[in-house]
Short mmCIF file of C-alpha atoms in Angstrom, two decimals:
data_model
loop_
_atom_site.label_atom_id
_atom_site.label_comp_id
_atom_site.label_asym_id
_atom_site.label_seq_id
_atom_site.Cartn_x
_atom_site.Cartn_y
_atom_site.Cartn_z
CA UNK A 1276 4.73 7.02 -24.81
CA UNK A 1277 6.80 9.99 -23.28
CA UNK A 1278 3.40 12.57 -23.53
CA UNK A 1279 1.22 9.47 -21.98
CA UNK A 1280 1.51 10.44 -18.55
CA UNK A 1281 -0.42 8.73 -15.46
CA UNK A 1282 -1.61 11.39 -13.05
CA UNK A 1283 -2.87 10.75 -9.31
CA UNK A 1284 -3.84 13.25 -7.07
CA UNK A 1285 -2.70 15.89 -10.18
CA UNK A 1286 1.08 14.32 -9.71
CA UNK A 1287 2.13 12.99 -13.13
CA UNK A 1288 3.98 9.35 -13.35
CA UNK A 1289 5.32 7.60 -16.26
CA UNK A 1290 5.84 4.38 -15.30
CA UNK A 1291 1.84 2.89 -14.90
CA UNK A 1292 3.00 -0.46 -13.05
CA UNK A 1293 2.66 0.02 -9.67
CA UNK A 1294 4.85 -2.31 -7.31
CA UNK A 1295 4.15 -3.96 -3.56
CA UNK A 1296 7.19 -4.92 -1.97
CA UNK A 1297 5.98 -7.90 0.54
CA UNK A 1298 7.16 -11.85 -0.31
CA UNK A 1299 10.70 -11.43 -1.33
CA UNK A 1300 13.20 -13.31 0.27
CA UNK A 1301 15.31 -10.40 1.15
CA UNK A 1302 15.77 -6.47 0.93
CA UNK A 1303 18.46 -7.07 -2.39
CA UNK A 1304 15.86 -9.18 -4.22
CA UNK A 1305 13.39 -6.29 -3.13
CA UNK A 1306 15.40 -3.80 -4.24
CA UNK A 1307 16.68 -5.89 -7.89
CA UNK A 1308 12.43 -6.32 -8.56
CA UNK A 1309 11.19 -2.84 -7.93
CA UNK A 1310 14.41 -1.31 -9.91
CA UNK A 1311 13.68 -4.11 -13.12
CA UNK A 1312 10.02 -2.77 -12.60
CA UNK A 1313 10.48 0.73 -13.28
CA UNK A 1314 8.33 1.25 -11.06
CA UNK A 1315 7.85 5.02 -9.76
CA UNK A 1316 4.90 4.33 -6.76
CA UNK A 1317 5.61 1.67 -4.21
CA UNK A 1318 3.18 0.03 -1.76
CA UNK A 1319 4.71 -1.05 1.96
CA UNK A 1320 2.79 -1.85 4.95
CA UNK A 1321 2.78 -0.33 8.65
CA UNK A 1322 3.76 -3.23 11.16
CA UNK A 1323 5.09 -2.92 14.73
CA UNK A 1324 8.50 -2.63 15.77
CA UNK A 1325 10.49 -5.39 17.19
CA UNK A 1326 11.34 -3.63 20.36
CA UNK A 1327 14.98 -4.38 21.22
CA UNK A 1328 15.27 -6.76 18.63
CA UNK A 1329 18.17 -5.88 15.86
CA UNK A 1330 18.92 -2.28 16.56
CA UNK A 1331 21.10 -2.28 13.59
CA UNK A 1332 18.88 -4.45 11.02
CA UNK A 1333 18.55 -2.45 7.59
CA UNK A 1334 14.99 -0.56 7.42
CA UNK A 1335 13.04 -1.21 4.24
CA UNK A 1336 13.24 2.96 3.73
CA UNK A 1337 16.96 2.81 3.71
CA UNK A 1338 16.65 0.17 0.41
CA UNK A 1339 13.67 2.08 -1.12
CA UNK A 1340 14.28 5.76 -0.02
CA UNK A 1341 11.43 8.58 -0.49
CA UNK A 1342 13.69 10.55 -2.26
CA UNK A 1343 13.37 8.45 -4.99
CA UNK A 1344 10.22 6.41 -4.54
CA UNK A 1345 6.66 7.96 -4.58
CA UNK A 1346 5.82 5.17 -1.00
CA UNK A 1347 2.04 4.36 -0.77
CA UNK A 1348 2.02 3.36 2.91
CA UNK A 1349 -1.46 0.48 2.31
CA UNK A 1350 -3.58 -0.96 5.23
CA UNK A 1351 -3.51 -4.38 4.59
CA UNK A 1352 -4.41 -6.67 7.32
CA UNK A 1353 -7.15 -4.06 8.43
CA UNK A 1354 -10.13 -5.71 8.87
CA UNK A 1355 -12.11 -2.50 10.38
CA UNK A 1356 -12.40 1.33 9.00
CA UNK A 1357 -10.85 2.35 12.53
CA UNK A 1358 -7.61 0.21 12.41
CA UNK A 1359 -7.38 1.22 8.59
CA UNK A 1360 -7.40 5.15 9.93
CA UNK A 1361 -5.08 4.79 12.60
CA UNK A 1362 -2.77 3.02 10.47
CA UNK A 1363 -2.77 5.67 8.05
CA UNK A 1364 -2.30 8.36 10.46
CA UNK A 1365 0.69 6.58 11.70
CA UNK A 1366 1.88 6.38 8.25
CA UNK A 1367 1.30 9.90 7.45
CA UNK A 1368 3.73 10.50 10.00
CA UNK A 1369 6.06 8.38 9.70
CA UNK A 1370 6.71 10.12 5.87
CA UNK A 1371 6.15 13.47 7.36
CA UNK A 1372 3.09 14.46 5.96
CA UNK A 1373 2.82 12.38 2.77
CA UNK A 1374 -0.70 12.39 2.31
CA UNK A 1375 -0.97 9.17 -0.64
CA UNK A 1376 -2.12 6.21 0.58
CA UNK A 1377 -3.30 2.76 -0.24
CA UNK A 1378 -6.83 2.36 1.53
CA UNK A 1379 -7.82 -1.26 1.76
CA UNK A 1380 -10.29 -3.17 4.31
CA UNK A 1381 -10.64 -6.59 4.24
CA UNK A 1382 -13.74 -8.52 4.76
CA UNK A 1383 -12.08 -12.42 5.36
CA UNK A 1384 -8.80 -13.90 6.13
CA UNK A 1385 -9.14 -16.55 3.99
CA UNK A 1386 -10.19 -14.86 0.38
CA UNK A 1387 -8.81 -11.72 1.63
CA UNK A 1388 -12.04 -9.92 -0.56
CA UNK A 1389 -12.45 -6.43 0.39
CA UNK A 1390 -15.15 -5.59 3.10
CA UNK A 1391 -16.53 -1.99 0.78
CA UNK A 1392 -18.60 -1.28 3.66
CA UNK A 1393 -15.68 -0.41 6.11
CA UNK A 1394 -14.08 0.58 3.39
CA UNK A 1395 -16.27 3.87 2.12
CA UNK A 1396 -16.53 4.27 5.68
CA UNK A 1397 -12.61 5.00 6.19
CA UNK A 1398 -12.47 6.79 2.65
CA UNK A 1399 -15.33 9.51 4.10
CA UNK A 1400 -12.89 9.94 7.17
CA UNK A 1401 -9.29 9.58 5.41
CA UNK A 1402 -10.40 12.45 2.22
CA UNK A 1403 -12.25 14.80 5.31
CA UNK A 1404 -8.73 14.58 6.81
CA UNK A 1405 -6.49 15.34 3.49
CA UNK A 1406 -6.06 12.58 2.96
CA UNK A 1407 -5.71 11.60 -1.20
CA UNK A 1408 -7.13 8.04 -1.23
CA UNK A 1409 -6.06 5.08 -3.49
CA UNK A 1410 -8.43 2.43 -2.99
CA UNK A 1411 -8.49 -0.96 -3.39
CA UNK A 1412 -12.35 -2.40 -3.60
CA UNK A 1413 -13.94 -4.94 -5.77
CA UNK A 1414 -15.32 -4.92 -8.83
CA UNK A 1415 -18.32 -3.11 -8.64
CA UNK A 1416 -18.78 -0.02 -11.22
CA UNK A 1417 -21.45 1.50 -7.81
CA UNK A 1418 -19.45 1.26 -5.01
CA UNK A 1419 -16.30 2.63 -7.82
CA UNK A 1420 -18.16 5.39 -7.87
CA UNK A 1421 -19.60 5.79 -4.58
CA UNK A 1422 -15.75 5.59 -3.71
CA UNK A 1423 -15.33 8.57 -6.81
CA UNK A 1424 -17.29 10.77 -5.07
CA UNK A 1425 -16.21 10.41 -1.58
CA UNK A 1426 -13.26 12.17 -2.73
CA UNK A 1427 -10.84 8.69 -3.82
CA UNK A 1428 -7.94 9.64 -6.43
CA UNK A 1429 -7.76 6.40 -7.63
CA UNK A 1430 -10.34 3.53 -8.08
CA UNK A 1431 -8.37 0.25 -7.90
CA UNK A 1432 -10.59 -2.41 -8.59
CA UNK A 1433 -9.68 -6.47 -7.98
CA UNK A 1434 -8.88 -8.30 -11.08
CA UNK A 1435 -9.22 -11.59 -9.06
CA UNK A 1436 -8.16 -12.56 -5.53
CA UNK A 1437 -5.23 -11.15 -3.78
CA UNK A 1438 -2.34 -13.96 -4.39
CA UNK A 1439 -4.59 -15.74 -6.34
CA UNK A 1440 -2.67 -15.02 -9.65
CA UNK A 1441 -5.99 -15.99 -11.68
CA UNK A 1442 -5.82 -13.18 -13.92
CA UNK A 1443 -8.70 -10.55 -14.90
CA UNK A 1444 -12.14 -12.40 -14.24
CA UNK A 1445 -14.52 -10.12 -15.07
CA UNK A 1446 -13.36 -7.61 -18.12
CA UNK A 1447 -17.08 -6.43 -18.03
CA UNK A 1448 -17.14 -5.15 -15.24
CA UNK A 1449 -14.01 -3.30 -15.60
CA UNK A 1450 -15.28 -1.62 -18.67
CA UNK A 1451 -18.29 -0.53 -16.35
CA UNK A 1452 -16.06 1.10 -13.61
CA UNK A 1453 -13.80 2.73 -16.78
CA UNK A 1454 -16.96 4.13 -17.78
CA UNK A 1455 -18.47 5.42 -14.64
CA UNK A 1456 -15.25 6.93 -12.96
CA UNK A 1457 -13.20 9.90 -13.79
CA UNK A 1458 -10.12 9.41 -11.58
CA UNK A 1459 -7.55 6.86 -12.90
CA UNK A 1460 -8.92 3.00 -12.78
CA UNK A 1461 -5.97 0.69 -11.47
CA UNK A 1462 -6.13 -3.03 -11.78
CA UNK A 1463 -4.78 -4.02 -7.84
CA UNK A 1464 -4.85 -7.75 -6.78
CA UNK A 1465 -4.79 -10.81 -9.01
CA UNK A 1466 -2.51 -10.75 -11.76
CA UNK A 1467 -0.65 -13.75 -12.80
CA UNK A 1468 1.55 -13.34 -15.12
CA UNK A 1469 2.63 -10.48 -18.06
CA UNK A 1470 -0.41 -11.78 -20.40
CA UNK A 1471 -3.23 -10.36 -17.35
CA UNK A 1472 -1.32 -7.25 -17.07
CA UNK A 1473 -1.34 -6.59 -20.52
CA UNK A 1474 -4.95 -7.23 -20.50
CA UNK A 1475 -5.60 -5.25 -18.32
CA UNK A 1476 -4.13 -2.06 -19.95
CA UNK A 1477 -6.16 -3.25 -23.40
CA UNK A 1478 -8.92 -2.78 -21.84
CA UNK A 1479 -7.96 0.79 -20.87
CA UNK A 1480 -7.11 1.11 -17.41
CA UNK A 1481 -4.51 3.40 -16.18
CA UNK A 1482 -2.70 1.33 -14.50
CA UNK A 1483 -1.79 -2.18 -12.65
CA UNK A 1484 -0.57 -2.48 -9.19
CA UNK A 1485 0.69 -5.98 -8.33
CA UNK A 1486 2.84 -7.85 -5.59
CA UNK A 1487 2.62 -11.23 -5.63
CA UNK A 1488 2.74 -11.98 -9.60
CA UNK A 1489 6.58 -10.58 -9.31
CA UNK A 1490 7.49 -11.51 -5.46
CA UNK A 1491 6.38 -15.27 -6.15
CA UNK A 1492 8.41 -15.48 -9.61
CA UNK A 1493 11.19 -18.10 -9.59
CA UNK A 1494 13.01 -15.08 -10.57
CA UNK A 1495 11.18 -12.04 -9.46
CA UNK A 1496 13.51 -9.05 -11.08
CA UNK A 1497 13.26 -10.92 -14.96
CA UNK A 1498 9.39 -11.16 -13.97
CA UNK A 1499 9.22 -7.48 -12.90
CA UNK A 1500 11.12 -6.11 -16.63
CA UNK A 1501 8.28 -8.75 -17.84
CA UNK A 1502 5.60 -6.90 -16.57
CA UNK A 1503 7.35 -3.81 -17.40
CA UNK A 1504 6.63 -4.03 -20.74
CA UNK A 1505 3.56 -6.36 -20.57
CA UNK A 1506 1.85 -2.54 -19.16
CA UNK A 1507 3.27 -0.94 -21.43
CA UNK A 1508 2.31 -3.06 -24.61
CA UNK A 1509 -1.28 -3.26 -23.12
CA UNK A 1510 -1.04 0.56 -23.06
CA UNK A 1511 0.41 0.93 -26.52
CA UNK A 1512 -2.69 -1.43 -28.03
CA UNK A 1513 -5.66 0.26 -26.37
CA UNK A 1514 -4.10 3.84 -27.76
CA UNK A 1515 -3.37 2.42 -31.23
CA UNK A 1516 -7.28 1.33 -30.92
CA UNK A 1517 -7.52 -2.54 -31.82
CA UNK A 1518 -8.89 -4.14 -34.76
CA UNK A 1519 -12.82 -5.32 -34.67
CA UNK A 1520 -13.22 -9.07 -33.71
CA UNK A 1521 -14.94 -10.94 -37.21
CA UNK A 1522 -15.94 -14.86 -37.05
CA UNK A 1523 -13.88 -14.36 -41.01
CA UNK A 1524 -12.82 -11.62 -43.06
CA UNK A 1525 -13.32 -12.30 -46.75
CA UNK A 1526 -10.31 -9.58 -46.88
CA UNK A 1527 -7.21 -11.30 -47.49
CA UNK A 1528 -4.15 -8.92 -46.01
CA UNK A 1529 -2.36 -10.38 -49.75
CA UNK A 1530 -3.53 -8.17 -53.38
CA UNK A 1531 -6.50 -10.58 -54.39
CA UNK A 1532 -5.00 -9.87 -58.77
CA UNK A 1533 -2.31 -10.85 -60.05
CA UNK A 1534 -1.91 -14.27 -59.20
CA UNK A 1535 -0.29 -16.44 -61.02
CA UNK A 1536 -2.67 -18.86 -63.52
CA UNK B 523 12.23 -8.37 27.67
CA UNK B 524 13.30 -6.09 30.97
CA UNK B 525 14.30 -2.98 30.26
CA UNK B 526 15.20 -1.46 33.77
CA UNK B 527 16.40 -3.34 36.90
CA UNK B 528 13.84 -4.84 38.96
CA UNK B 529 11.17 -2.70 40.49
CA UNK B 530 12.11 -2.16 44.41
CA UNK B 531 10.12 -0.17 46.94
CA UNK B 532 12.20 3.10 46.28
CA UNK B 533 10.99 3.54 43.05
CA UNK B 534 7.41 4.90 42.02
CA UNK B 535 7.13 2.61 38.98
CA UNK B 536 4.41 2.48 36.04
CA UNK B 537 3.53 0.09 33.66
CA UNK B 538 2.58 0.68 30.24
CA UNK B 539 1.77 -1.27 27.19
CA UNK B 540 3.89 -1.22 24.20
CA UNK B 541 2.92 -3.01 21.07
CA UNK B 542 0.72 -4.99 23.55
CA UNK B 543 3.64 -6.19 25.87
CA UNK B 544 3.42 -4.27 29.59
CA UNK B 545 6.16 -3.01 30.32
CA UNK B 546 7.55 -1.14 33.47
CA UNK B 547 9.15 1.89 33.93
CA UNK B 548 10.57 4.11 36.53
CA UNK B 549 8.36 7.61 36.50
CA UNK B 550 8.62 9.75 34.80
CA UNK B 551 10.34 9.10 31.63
CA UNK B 552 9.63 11.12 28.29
CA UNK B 553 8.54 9.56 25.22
CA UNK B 554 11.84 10.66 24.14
CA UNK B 555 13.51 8.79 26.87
CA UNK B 556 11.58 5.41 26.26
CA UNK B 557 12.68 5.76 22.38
CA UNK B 558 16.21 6.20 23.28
CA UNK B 559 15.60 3.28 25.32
CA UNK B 560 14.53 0.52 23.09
CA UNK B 561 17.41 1.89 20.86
CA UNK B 562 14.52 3.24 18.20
CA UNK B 563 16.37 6.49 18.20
CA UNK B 564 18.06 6.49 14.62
CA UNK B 565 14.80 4.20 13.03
CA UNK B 566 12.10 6.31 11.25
CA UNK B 567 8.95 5.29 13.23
CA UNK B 568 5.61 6.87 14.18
CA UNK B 569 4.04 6.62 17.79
CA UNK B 570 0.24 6.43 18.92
CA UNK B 571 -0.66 7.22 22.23
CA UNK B 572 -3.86 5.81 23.57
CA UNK B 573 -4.96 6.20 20.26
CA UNK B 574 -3.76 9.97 18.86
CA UNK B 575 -0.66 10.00 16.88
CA UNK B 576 2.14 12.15 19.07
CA UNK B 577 4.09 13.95 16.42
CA UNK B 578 7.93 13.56 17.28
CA UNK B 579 8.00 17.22 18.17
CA UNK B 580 6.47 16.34 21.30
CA UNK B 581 8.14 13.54 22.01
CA UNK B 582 10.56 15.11 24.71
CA UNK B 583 7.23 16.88 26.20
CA UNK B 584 4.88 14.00 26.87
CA UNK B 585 5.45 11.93 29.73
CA UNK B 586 4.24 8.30 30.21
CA UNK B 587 1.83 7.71 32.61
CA UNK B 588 0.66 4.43 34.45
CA UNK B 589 -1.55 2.28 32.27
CA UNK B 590 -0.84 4.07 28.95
CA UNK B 591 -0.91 2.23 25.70
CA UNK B 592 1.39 3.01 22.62
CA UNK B 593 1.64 1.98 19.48
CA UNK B 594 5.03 1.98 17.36
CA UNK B 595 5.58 1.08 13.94
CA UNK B 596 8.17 0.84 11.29
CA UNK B 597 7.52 0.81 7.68
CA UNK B 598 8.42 -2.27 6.45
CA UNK B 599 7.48 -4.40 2.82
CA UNK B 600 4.14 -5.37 1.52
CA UNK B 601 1.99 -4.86 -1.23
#
């Protein structure tokens, strides 16, 4: 799987789980999960200071450094292209320049489903500014590749729900985005468990990007090595090329001569 | 949270919102000077200014002005 790389943005990654790093309890159990996860590309969020609160309180990039981390500063919570933008400028300096980002714009508090609308809207503004775009959408194949050509180095498609842990709803329409968009197709939002990311990688997308499914584990760093290897099975099985589905094979996988009289 | 002593009549003062809190400062005072400040001086953070991002080269430059709004944020975990 060495010569299988994942490239974004023409930077080449092995590992092809991608890891959020909201939820956990604490900046050791953050640090225990994204480590178990071989992860390579991590998502954090852009939030406000606490001004004269805990001068001294640990920082998130002291646990996580961008030395060793490709970050993916996202815009969750945005609920408009603007505050998406500004937040991403912000971002952009904050890691001096790093130019990969998470684009996300969310239509409803409650499902937390992506509002495309504002979202291709921020894309057109984000990739005229240098920016290279990840972005999370839903699960249409036009808007993918509406999203495509704006410029986006990633389409990452809902599976189901953000949090929702229901697992990959609509395979179909997955296969339709795989075979409408060039850039790399990553599964982002609803994952459960190892069995959804591994079906999401049979299907043949590049990659999975999850939070919750690890952060909400009883214990999040043994489900992070899960998911470790759940992408990378899934990967393994849609190279290897899976058998056809039959309703019965009149093939036994035994010699049919020589048995016994 | 009060960052300087009372305003009194010998000091121009300004007020400016941070993060959405007003707060109020004797004039002038540097962007550089507010982040020393709040104590923000070793964090990695990024600043908006009525909304354009100053780039911390210019924080010692740029000097607040009454009724100016900033934005400062931290990176911190999410997915």
């Amino acid at each position: 799987m060495t010569n299988d790389p994942l490239i974004i943005a023409g930077k080449t990654y092995c590992s092809r789980l991608l890891v959020g790093t909201g939820k956990y309890k604490d900046f050791a159990e953050t640090k225990a999960a994204v480590e178990a996860s071989g992860a390579e590309i991590i998502t954090i969020a852009i939030r406000r200071s606490n001004i004269g609160q805990n001068p001294n309180e640990p920082s998130l990039l002291d646990v996580l450094p961008p030395a060793k981390y490709t970050l993916l500063p996202n815009t969750a919570g945005c609920y408009s292209a603007d505050d998406a933008v500004r937040t991403l400028r912000l971002a952009r300096e904050l890691l001096d320049g790093h130019s990969l980002v998470k684009l996300e714009v969310l239509g409803d508090p409650q499902s937390l489903y992506p509002n495309v609308v504002e979202t291709i809207s921020a894309a057109k503004t984000l990739v005229k500014e240098g920016f290279q775009v990840m972005v999370y959408t839903s699960d249409d194949p036009i808007i993918a590749k509406q999203l495509e050509d704006i410029g986006c180095v990633a389409i990452m498609p809902l599976a189901s729900l953000i949090g929702s842990g229901m697992g990959i709803l609509n395979p179909w329409n997955l296969q339709l985005i795989m075979e409408r968009v060039q850039v790399p197709v990553i599964v982002d939002a609803g994952v459960g468990t190892a069995s959804d990311a591994a079906i999401a990688m049979e299907l043949g997308c590049h990659g999975v990007l999850m939070n919750t499914a690890i952060a909400a584990a009883k214990n999040p760093a043994l489900m992070a090595s899960a998911m470790k290897l759940a992408v990378e099975a899934g990967r393994a099985a849609f190279l290897a090329g899976r058998m056809p589905k039959k309703l019965y094979s009149a093939a036994p996988s035994s010699p049919t001569s020589g048995l016994i009289k | 949270m009060r960052i300087l002593p009372q305003p009194d009549n010998e000091l121009i003062v300004i007020s400016v919102s941070i993060n959405g809190s007003t707060q109020h400062f004797e004039h002038p005072l540097s962007i550089a000077d507010l982040i020393q400040k709040m104590a923000l001086g070793d964090k990695r953070i990024a600043l908006e200014r009525n909304g354009e991002i100053v780039p911390r080269s210019q924080f010692t430059q740029q000097h607040l002005v009454h009724g100016d709004k900033l934005e400062i944020v931290v990176a911190v975990g999410g997915g």
